[in-house]
Amino acid sequence: MKQLDEEEKQLGGRSFISEDLGSFLMGLKKGEINDSRLIYLKRAGFSYAKLAGAYQKQQELIERYKEQFIKDENPEIEEAVPPMVNGLINPLMVEIYTSEEELGQYILNKIT
């Protein structure tokens, strides 16, 4: 098992919510990354600085667009959650209950 270097420790547990959004934020063409996990992208040769910067930008975009995503897309939460409760769910919970890929695509559509 490979020992983590300092940069990999910083990236551990972090990922892009979609590969397409990650590619865009890194200034690459759609499909140029084949994993959303930052540690594996670094090991594939992508620069730490570029990965860390793109991840930070993604987090800022999630904060900026997640509430609007809920309003615009009205994502399905879970069938077990009554509709009146669905509207009261804290927007911070959106990532737990919806597809990260959907949120990633929504953000990508807003910024491109």
Short mmCIF file of N, CA and C in Angstrom, two decimals:
data_model
loop_
_atom_site.label_atom_id
_atom_site.label_comp_id
_atom_site.label_asym_id
_atom_site.label_seq_id
_atom_site.Cartn_x
_atom_site.Cartn_y
_atom_site.Cartn_z
N MET A 1 0.84 -1.18 0.00
CA MET A 1 0.00 0.00 0.00
C MET A 1 0.89 1.24 0.00
N LYS A 2 0.57 2.17 -0.86
CA LYS A 2 1.38 3.37 -1.02
C LYS A 2 1.15 4.34 0.15
N GLN A 3 2.24 4.88 0.66
CA GLN A 3 2.17 5.88 1.72
C GLN A 3 1.72 7.21 1.13
N LEU A 4 0.84 7.90 1.84
CA LEU A 4 0.35 9.20 1.36
C LEU A 4 1.40 10.28 1.58
N ASP A 5 1.61 11.11 0.56
CA ASP A 5 2.47 12.26 0.76
C ASP A 5 1.62 13.39 1.33
N GLU A 6 2.24 14.51 1.66
CA GLU A 6 1.52 15.62 2.30
C GLU A 6 0.38 16.16 1.43
N GLU A 7 0.63 16.29 0.14
CA GLU A 7 -0.42 16.79 -0.75
C GLU A 7 -1.59 15.83 -0.81
N GLU A 8 -1.32 14.54 -0.87
CA GLU A 8 -2.39 13.55 -0.91
C GLU A 8 -3.21 13.56 0.38
N LYS A 9 -2.55 13.81 1.49
CA LYS A 9 -3.28 13.91 2.75
C LYS A 9 -4.28 15.06 2.70
N GLN A 10 -3.90 16.15 2.06
CA GLN A 10 -4.80 17.30 1.92
C GLN A 10 -6.01 16.98 1.03
N LEU A 11 -5.81 16.12 0.05
CA LEU A 11 -6.86 15.79 -0.92
C LEU A 11 -7.71 14.59 -0.49
N GLY A 12 -7.22 13.83 0.47
CA GLY A 12 -7.92 12.62 0.89
C GLY A 12 -9.36 12.88 1.30
N GLY A 13 -10.27 12.05 0.81
CA GLY A 13 -11.68 12.17 1.15
C GLY A 13 -12.43 13.23 0.37
N ARG A 14 -11.78 13.92 -0.51
CA ARG A 14 -12.43 14.98 -1.28
C ARG A 14 -12.64 14.51 -2.71
N SER A 15 -13.74 14.97 -3.29
CA SER A 15 -14.03 14.60 -4.67
C SER A 15 -14.89 15.67 -5.33
N PHE A 16 -14.88 15.65 -6.65
CA PHE A 16 -15.78 16.49 -7.41
C PHE A 16 -17.16 15.85 -7.39
N ILE A 17 -18.22 16.65 -7.42
CA ILE A 17 -19.56 16.07 -7.40
C ILE A 17 -19.91 15.47 -8.76
N SER A 18 -19.21 15.88 -9.79
CA SER A 18 -19.35 15.23 -11.10
C SER A 18 -18.04 15.40 -11.85
N GLU A 19 -17.74 14.43 -12.68
CA GLU A 19 -16.51 14.49 -13.47
C GLU A 19 -16.55 15.66 -14.45
N ASP A 20 -17.73 15.93 -15.02
CA ASP A 20 -17.84 17.04 -15.98
C ASP A 20 -17.57 18.38 -15.31
N LEU A 21 -18.13 18.59 -14.13
CA LEU A 21 -17.88 19.83 -13.41
C LEU A 21 -16.40 19.93 -13.03
N GLY A 22 -15.82 18.84 -12.58
CA GLY A 22 -14.40 18.83 -12.25
C GLY A 22 -13.53 19.18 -13.44
N SER A 23 -13.85 18.60 -14.59
CA SER A 23 -13.10 18.90 -15.81
C SER A 23 -13.19 20.39 -16.14
N PHE A 24 -14.39 20.93 -16.08
CA PHE A 24 -14.59 22.35 -16.40
C PHE A 24 -13.80 23.24 -15.44
N LEU A 25 -13.91 22.96 -14.15
CA LEU A 25 -13.23 23.81 -13.16
C LEU A 25 -11.71 23.72 -13.25
N MET A 26 -11.21 22.63 -13.80
CA MET A 26 -9.77 22.49 -13.98
C MET A 26 -9.31 23.02 -15.34
N GLY A 27 -10.25 23.53 -16.13
CA GLY A 27 -9.89 24.07 -17.43
C GLY A 27 -9.66 23.01 -18.49
N LEU A 28 -10.27 21.84 -18.30
CA LEU A 28 -10.10 20.73 -19.23
C LEU A 28 -11.38 20.54 -20.05
N LYS A 29 -11.27 19.73 -21.08
CA LYS A 29 -12.43 19.39 -21.89
C LYS A 29 -13.27 18.34 -21.16
N LYS A 30 -14.55 18.32 -21.48
CA LYS A 30 -15.46 17.34 -20.90
C LYS A 30 -14.90 15.93 -21.15
N GLY A 31 -14.87 15.12 -20.10
CA GLY A 31 -14.40 13.76 -20.24
C GLY A 31 -12.90 13.56 -20.08
N GLU A 32 -12.16 14.64 -19.81
CA GLU A 32 -10.71 14.50 -19.68
C GLU A 32 -10.29 13.92 -18.34
N ILE A 33 -11.19 13.91 -17.36
CA ILE A 33 -10.88 13.20 -16.13
C ILE A 33 -11.81 12.00 -16.04
N ASN A 34 -11.30 10.92 -15.49
CA ASN A 34 -12.10 9.70 -15.45
C ASN A 34 -12.36 9.24 -14.02
N ASP A 35 -12.22 10.14 -13.07
CA ASP A 35 -12.50 9.85 -11.68
C ASP A 35 -12.87 11.16 -11.02
N SER A 36 -13.68 11.10 -9.99
CA SER A 36 -14.03 12.33 -9.29
C SER A 36 -13.24 12.49 -8.00
N ARG A 37 -12.53 11.46 -7.58
CA ARG A 37 -11.77 11.51 -6.33
C ARG A 37 -10.42 12.18 -6.56
N LEU A 38 -10.18 13.24 -5.80
CA LEU A 38 -9.00 14.06 -6.02
C LEU A 38 -7.69 13.31 -5.81
N ILE A 39 -7.64 12.44 -4.83
CA ILE A 39 -6.40 11.72 -4.57
C ILE A 39 -5.99 10.86 -5.77
N TYR A 40 -6.98 10.24 -6.42
CA TYR A 40 -6.66 9.42 -7.59
C TYR A 40 -6.30 10.28 -8.80
N LEU A 41 -6.89 11.44 -8.90
CA LEU A 41 -6.54 12.34 -10.00
C LEU A 41 -5.10 12.85 -9.83
N LYS A 42 -4.71 13.13 -8.58
CA LYS A 42 -3.33 13.55 -8.35
C LYS A 42 -2.36 12.42 -8.73
N ARG A 43 -2.71 11.22 -8.35
CA ARG A 43 -1.85 10.08 -8.68
C ARG A 43 -1.80 9.82 -10.18
N ALA A 44 -2.84 10.29 -10.89
CA ALA A 44 -2.87 10.15 -12.35
C ALA A 44 -2.07 11.25 -13.04
N GLY A 45 -1.51 12.18 -12.25
CA GLY A 45 -0.64 13.19 -12.83
C GLY A 45 -1.16 14.61 -12.84
N PHE A 46 -2.35 14.84 -12.32
CA PHE A 46 -2.87 16.21 -12.27
C PHE A 46 -2.22 16.95 -11.11
N SER A 47 -1.99 18.24 -11.29
CA SER A 47 -1.28 19.01 -10.27
C SER A 47 -2.13 19.24 -9.03
N TYR A 48 -1.45 19.20 -7.89
CA TYR A 48 -2.11 19.44 -6.61
C TYR A 48 -2.78 20.81 -6.60
N ALA A 49 -2.07 21.83 -7.04
CA ALA A 49 -2.59 23.20 -7.01
C ALA A 49 -3.87 23.33 -7.84
N LYS A 50 -3.85 22.71 -9.00
CA LYS A 50 -5.02 22.78 -9.88
C LYS A 50 -6.21 22.03 -9.25
N LEU A 51 -5.94 20.88 -8.68
CA LEU A 51 -7.00 20.10 -8.03
C LEU A 51 -7.57 20.83 -6.82
N ALA A 52 -6.70 21.35 -5.98
CA ALA A 52 -7.14 22.05 -4.78
C ALA A 52 -7.93 23.31 -5.14
N GLY A 53 -7.47 24.04 -6.14
CA GLY A 53 -8.18 25.24 -6.57
C GLY A 53 -9.55 24.93 -7.16
N ALA A 54 -9.61 23.90 -7.97
CA ALA A 54 -10.89 23.51 -8.58
C ALA A 54 -11.86 23.01 -7.52
N TYR A 55 -11.36 22.28 -6.54
CA TYR A 55 -12.22 21.78 -5.46
C TYR A 55 -12.78 22.95 -4.65
N GLN A 56 -11.93 23.92 -4.33
CA GLN A 56 -12.39 25.10 -3.58
C GLN A 56 -13.46 25.85 -4.35
N LYS A 57 -13.24 26.01 -5.65
CA LYS A 57 -14.23 26.69 -6.49
C LYS A 57 -15.55 25.91 -6.50
N GLN A 58 -15.46 24.58 -6.58
CA GLN A 58 -16.67 23.76 -6.55
C GLN A 58 -17.46 23.99 -5.26
N GLN A 59 -16.76 24.03 -4.14
CA GLN A 59 -17.44 24.22 -2.86
C GLN A 59 -18.14 25.58 -2.81
N GLU A 60 -17.49 26.60 -3.36
CA GLU A 60 -18.09 27.93 -3.42
C GLU A 60 -19.33 27.91 -4.31
N LEU A 61 -19.27 27.21 -5.43
CA LEU A 61 -20.41 27.12 -6.34
C LEU A 61 -21.56 26.34 -5.72
N ILE A 62 -21.26 25.29 -4.97
CA ILE A 62 -22.31 24.54 -4.28
C ILE A 62 -23.04 25.45 -3.31
N GLU A 63 -22.28 26.19 -2.53
CA GLU A 63 -22.89 27.13 -1.57
C GLU A 63 -23.76 28.16 -2.29
N ARG A 64 -23.27 28.63 -3.42
CA ARG A 64 -23.99 29.66 -4.17
C ARG A 64 -25.27 29.15 -4.81
N TYR A 65 -25.27 27.92 -5.32
CA TYR A 65 -26.38 27.44 -6.14
C TYR A 65 -27.29 26.40 -5.50
N LYS A 66 -26.95 25.85 -4.34
CA LYS A 66 -27.74 24.73 -3.83
C LYS A 66 -29.18 25.11 -3.48
N GLU A 67 -29.40 26.27 -2.89
CA GLU A 67 -30.77 26.66 -2.57
C GLU A 67 -31.58 26.90 -3.84
N GLN A 68 -30.99 27.53 -4.83
CA GLN A 68 -31.68 27.75 -6.10
C GLN A 68 -31.95 26.44 -6.82
N PHE A 69 -31.02 25.50 -6.69
CA PHE A 69 -31.20 24.16 -7.27
C PHE A 69 -32.47 23.51 -6.70
N ILE A 70 -32.65 23.62 -5.39
CA ILE A 70 -33.84 23.04 -4.76
C ILE A 70 -35.10 23.70 -5.30
N LYS A 71 -35.07 25.02 -5.42
CA LYS A 71 -36.26 25.75 -5.91
C LYS A 71 -36.53 25.44 -7.37
N ASP A 72 -35.51 25.46 -8.21
CA ASP A 72 -35.69 25.26 -9.64
C ASP A 72 -36.00 23.82 -10.02
N GLU A 73 -35.28 22.90 -9.45
CA GLU A 73 -35.36 21.51 -9.86
C GLU A 73 -36.32 20.68 -9.01
N ASN A 74 -36.63 21.17 -7.83
CA ASN A 74 -37.48 20.44 -6.90
C ASN A 74 -37.08 18.96 -6.89
N PRO A 75 -35.83 18.69 -6.52
CA PRO A 75 -35.33 17.31 -6.60
C PRO A 75 -36.12 16.38 -5.69
N GLU A 76 -36.25 15.14 -6.14
CA GLU A 76 -36.91 14.14 -5.30
C GLU A 76 -36.04 13.92 -4.08
N ILE A 77 -36.67 13.90 -2.95
CA ILE A 77 -35.91 13.66 -1.73
C ILE A 77 -35.92 12.16 -1.47
N GLU A 78 -36.83 11.68 -0.75
CA GLU A 78 -37.00 10.25 -0.54
C GLU A 78 -38.48 10.00 -0.44
N GLU A 79 -38.92 8.89 -0.95
CA GLU A 79 -40.35 8.60 -0.94
C GLU A 79 -40.92 8.59 0.46
N ALA A 80 -40.10 8.25 1.44
CA ALA A 80 -40.57 8.17 2.82
C ALA A 80 -40.75 9.53 3.47
N VAL A 81 -40.30 10.60 2.83
CA VAL A 81 -40.41 11.94 3.39
C VAL A 81 -41.69 12.58 2.85
N PRO A 82 -42.63 12.93 3.74
CA PRO A 82 -43.88 13.56 3.28
C PRO A 82 -43.61 14.87 2.54
N PRO A 83 -44.41 15.19 1.50
CA PRO A 83 -44.17 16.40 0.70
C PRO A 83 -44.11 17.68 1.52
N MET A 84 -44.93 17.81 2.55
CA MET A 84 -44.89 19.06 3.34
C MET A 84 -43.58 19.18 4.12
N VAL A 85 -42.99 18.06 4.49
CA VAL A 85 -41.70 18.09 5.18
C VAL A 85 -40.57 18.36 4.19
N ASN A 86 -40.74 17.84 2.98
CA ASN A 86 -39.76 18.03 1.91
C ASN A 86 -39.41 19.50 1.75
N GLY A 87 -40.43 20.38 1.74
CA GLY A 87 -40.20 21.80 1.57
C GLY A 87 -39.49 22.45 2.74
N LEU A 88 -39.51 21.80 3.88
CA LEU A 88 -38.90 22.37 5.08
C LEU A 88 -37.47 21.89 5.31
N ILE A 89 -37.03 20.92 4.52
CA ILE A 89 -35.69 20.36 4.73
C ILE A 89 -34.64 21.44 4.50
N ASN A 90 -33.72 21.49 5.39
CA ASN A 90 -32.64 22.46 5.33
C ASN A 90 -31.86 22.28 4.02
N PRO A 91 -31.64 23.36 3.28
CA PRO A 91 -30.89 23.25 2.02
C PRO A 91 -29.52 22.62 2.18
N LEU A 92 -28.94 22.67 3.38
CA LEU A 92 -27.65 22.04 3.59
C LEU A 92 -27.74 20.53 3.42
N MET A 93 -28.94 19.98 3.52
CA MET A 93 -29.13 18.54 3.41
C MET A 93 -29.30 18.09 1.97
N VAL A 94 -29.36 19.01 1.02
CA VAL A 94 -29.65 18.66 -0.37
C VAL A 94 -28.70 17.61 -0.91
N GLU A 95 -27.43 17.70 -0.54
CA GLU A 95 -26.45 16.77 -1.09
C GLU A 95 -26.64 15.35 -0.58
N ILE A 96 -27.25 15.21 0.57
CA ILE A 96 -27.49 13.88 1.13
C ILE A 96 -28.64 13.21 0.39
N TYR A 97 -29.63 13.98 0.01
CA TYR A 97 -30.86 13.42 -0.52
C TYR A 97 -30.99 13.43 -2.03
N THR A 98 -30.14 14.13 -2.70
CA THR A 98 -30.24 14.19 -4.16
C THR A 98 -28.96 13.69 -4.79
N SER A 99 -29.02 13.49 -6.06
CA SER A 99 -27.86 13.03 -6.79
C SER A 99 -26.85 14.16 -6.92
N GLU A 100 -25.63 13.89 -6.52
CA GLU A 100 -24.58 14.89 -6.68
C GLU A 100 -24.38 15.21 -8.16
N GLU A 101 -24.56 14.20 -8.99
CA GLU A 101 -24.41 14.40 -10.44
C GLU A 101 -25.42 15.44 -10.94
N GLU A 102 -26.66 15.37 -10.45
CA GLU A 102 -27.68 16.34 -10.85
C GLU A 102 -27.28 17.75 -10.43
N LEU A 103 -26.81 17.89 -9.21
CA LEU A 103 -26.38 19.19 -8.72
C LEU A 103 -25.19 19.69 -9.52
N GLY A 104 -24.26 18.80 -9.83
CA GLY A 104 -23.10 19.16 -10.65
C GLY A 104 -23.50 19.65 -12.01
N GLN A 105 -24.44 18.97 -12.64
CA GLN A 105 -24.92 19.37 -13.97
C GLN A 105 -25.65 20.71 -13.90
N TYR A 106 -26.44 20.90 -12.85
CA TYR A 106 -27.16 22.17 -12.66
C TYR A 106 -26.17 23.32 -12.55
N ILE A 107 -25.13 23.14 -11.73
CA ILE A 107 -24.12 24.19 -11.56
C ILE A 107 -23.39 24.43 -12.87
N LEU A 108 -23.03 23.38 -13.57
CA LEU A 108 -22.33 23.51 -14.85
C LEU A 108 -23.18 24.29 -15.84
N ASN A 109 -24.47 24.02 -15.88
CA ASN A 109 -25.37 24.76 -16.78
C ASN A 109 -25.46 26.23 -16.40
N LYS A 110 -25.39 26.54 -15.12
CA LYS A 110 -25.47 27.92 -14.68
C LYS A 110 -24.21 28.73 -14.99
N ILE A 111 -23.06 28.07 -14.96
CA ILE A 111 -21.81 28.82 -15.12
C ILE A 111 -21.25 28.77 -16.54
N THR A 112 -21.87 28.00 -17.41
CA THR A 112 -21.35 27.96 -18.79
C THR A 112 -22.34 28.56 -19.76
#
